[in-house]
Coordinates of C-alpha atoms and ligand atoms in Angstrom, one line a residue:
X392 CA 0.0 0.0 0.0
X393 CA 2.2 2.9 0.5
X394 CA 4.9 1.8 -1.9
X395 CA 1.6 2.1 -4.3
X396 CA 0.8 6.1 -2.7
X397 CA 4.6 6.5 -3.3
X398 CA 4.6 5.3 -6.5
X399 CA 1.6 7.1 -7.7
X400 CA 2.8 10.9 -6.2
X401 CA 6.0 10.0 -8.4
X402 CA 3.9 10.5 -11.7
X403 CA 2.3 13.9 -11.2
X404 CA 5.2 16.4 -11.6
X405 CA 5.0 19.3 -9.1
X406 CA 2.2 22.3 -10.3
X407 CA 0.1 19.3 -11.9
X408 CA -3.2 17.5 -11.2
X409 CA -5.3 15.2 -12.3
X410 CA -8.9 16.0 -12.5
X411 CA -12.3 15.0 -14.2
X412 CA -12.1 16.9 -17.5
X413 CA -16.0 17.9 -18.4
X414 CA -17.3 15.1 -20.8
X415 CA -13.4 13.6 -21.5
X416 CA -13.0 11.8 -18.6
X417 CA -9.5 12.9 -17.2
X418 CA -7.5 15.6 -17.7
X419 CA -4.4 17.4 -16.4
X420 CA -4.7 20.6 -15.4
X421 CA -1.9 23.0 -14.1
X422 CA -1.9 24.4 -10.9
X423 CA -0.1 27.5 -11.5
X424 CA 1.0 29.9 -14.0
X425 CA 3.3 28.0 -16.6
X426 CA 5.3 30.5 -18.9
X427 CA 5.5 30.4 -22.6
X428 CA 8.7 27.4 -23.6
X429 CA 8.4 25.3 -19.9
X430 CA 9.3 21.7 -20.2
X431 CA 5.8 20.4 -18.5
X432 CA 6.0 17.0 -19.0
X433 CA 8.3 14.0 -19.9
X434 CA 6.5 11.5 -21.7
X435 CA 8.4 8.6 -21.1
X436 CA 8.4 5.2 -23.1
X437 CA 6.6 2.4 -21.7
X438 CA 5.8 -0.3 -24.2
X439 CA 5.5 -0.8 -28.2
X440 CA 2.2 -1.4 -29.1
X441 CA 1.2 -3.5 -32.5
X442 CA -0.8 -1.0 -33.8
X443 CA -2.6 2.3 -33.2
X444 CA -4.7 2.8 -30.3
X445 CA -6.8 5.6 -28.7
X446 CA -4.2 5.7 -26.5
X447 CA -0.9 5.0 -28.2
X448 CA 1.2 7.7 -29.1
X449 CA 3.1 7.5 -32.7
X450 CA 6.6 7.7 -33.4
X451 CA 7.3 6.0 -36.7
X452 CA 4.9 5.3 -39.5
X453 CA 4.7 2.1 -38.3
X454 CA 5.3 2.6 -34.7
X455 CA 3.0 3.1 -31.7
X456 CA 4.5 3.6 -28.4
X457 CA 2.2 3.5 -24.7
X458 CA 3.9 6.5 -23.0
X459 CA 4.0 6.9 -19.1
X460 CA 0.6 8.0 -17.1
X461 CA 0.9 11.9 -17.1
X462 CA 1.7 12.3 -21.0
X463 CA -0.9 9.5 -21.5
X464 CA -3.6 11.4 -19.6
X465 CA -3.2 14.8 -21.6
X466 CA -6.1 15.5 -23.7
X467 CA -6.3 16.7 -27.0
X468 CA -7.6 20.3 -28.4
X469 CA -7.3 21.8 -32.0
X470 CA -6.2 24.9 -30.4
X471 CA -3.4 23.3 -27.8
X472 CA -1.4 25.0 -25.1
X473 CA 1.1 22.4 -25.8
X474 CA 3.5 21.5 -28.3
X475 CA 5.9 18.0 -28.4
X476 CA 9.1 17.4 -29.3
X477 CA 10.9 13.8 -29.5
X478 CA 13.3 13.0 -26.2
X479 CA 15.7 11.1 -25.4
X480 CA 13.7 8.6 -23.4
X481 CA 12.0 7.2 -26.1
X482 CA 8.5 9.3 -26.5
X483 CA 8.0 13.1 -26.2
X484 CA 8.3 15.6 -24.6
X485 CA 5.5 18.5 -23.8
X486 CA 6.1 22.6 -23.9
X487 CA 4.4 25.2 -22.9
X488 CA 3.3 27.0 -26.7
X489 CA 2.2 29.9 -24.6
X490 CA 1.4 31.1 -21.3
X491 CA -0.8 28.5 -19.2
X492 CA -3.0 30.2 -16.5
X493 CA -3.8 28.8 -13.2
X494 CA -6.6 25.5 -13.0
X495 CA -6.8 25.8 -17.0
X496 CA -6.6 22.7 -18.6
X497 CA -3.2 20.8 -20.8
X498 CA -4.2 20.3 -24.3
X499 CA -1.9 18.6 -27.1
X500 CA -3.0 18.4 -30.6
X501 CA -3.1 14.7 -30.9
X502 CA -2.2 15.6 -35.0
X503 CA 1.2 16.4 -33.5
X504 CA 2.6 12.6 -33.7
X505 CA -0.4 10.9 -35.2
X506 CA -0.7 10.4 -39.0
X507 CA -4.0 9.3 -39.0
X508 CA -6.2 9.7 -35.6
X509 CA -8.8 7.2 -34.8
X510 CA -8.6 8.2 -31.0
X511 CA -11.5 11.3 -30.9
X512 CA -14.7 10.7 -32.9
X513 CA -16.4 13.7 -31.8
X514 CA -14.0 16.5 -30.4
X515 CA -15.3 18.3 -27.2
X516 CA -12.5 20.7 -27.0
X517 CA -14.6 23.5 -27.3
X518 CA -12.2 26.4 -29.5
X519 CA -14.0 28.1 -32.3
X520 CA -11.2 26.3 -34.6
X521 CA -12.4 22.9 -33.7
X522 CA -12.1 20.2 -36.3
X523 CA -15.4 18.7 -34.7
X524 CA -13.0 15.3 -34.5
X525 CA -9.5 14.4 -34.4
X526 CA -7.4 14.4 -37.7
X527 CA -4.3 13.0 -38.4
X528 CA -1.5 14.7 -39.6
X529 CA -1.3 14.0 -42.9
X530 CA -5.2 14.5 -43.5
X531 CA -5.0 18.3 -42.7
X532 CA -4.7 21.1 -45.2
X533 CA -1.5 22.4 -46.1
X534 CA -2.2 25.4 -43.9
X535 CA -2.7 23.6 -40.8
X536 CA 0.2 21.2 -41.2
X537 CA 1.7 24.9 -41.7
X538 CA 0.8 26.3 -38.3
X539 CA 1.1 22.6 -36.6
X540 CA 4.8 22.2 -38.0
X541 CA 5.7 25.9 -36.8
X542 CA 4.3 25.1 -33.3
X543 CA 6.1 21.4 -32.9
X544 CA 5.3 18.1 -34.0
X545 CA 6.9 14.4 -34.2
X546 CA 9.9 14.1 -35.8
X547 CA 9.1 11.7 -38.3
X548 CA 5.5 14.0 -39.6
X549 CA 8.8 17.1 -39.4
X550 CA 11.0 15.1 -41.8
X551 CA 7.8 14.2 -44.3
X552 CA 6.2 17.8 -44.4
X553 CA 9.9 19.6 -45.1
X554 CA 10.2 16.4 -47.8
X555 CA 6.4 17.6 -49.0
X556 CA 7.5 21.4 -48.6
X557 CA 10.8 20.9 -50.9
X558 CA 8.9 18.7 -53.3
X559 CA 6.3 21.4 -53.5
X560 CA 8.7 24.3 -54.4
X561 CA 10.9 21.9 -56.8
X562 CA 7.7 21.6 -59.2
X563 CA 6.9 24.9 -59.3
X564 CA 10.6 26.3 -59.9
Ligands
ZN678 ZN1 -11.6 20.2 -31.3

């Protein structure tokens, strides 16, 4: 029993909590102020999965990792406070994109690592932008993948958008 209470203090980071997130289940939510750029959480690598689920996390075009509790308990918006970029430990890691105010929600864009997204049918994030559902990476109009790229996304969707971009502007020179 209490190496389970230690164990389970050891994955909120310190400014964090997990709460009921209206209508999507759980959600992390900070506890303070976070400034633009912090390092908020480490998503660590858990497991390979054998394919996509509504929980997995994508690295590769063929790979789905489980990451660690807090990154795995982040919900998605279209209009995130939270950008990722690959670590060294395997998954990603999660900035601030801007300032995060006190008991306001952390929101990903789950089209940051995911290709294709089968993990929200109907989108509850609530921003006027809202794609109604959650869309992969490669399904969004060059303008989105635009503003996505510019914010942070996985390395693997980086390398295929530049390859995209260059292609692009080698066809019309
Ligand atoms: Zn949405």
């Amino acid at each position: 029993m209490t190496s389970t209470l230690a164990h389970s203090s050891q994955l909120l980071l310190p400014g964090l909590d997990i709460r009921t997130a209206r209508g999507k289940g759980r959600g992390v939510f900070a506890l303070y102020q976070i400034s633009p750029e912090t390092l908020v959480v480490v998503g660590k690598f858990v497991k390979l999965f054998p394919d996509r689920t509504s929980h997995s996390f994508q690295m590769g075009w063929n790979r789905h990792v489980k990451l660690d509790k807090v990154a795995e308990i982040i919900n998605h918006s279209c209009d995130p406070n939270l950008r990722i970029c690959n670590n060294s430990l395997g998954g990603y890691n999660f900035h601030a994109i801007r300032t995060i105010e006190a008991g306001e929600e952390l929101t990903w864009d789950y089209a940051m690592s995911e290709s294709q997204s089968i993990a929200v049918e109907k989108c509850l994030c609530g921003v006027p932008q809202c794609r109604g559902k959650s869309v992969g990476f490669t399904d969004l109009p060059l303008e989105e993948q635009q503003i996505l790229h510019s914010k942070g996304v996985a390395r693997y969707l980086s390398e295929w958008y530049i390859q995209q971009l260059t292609q692009t502007i080698l066809r019309q020179s």
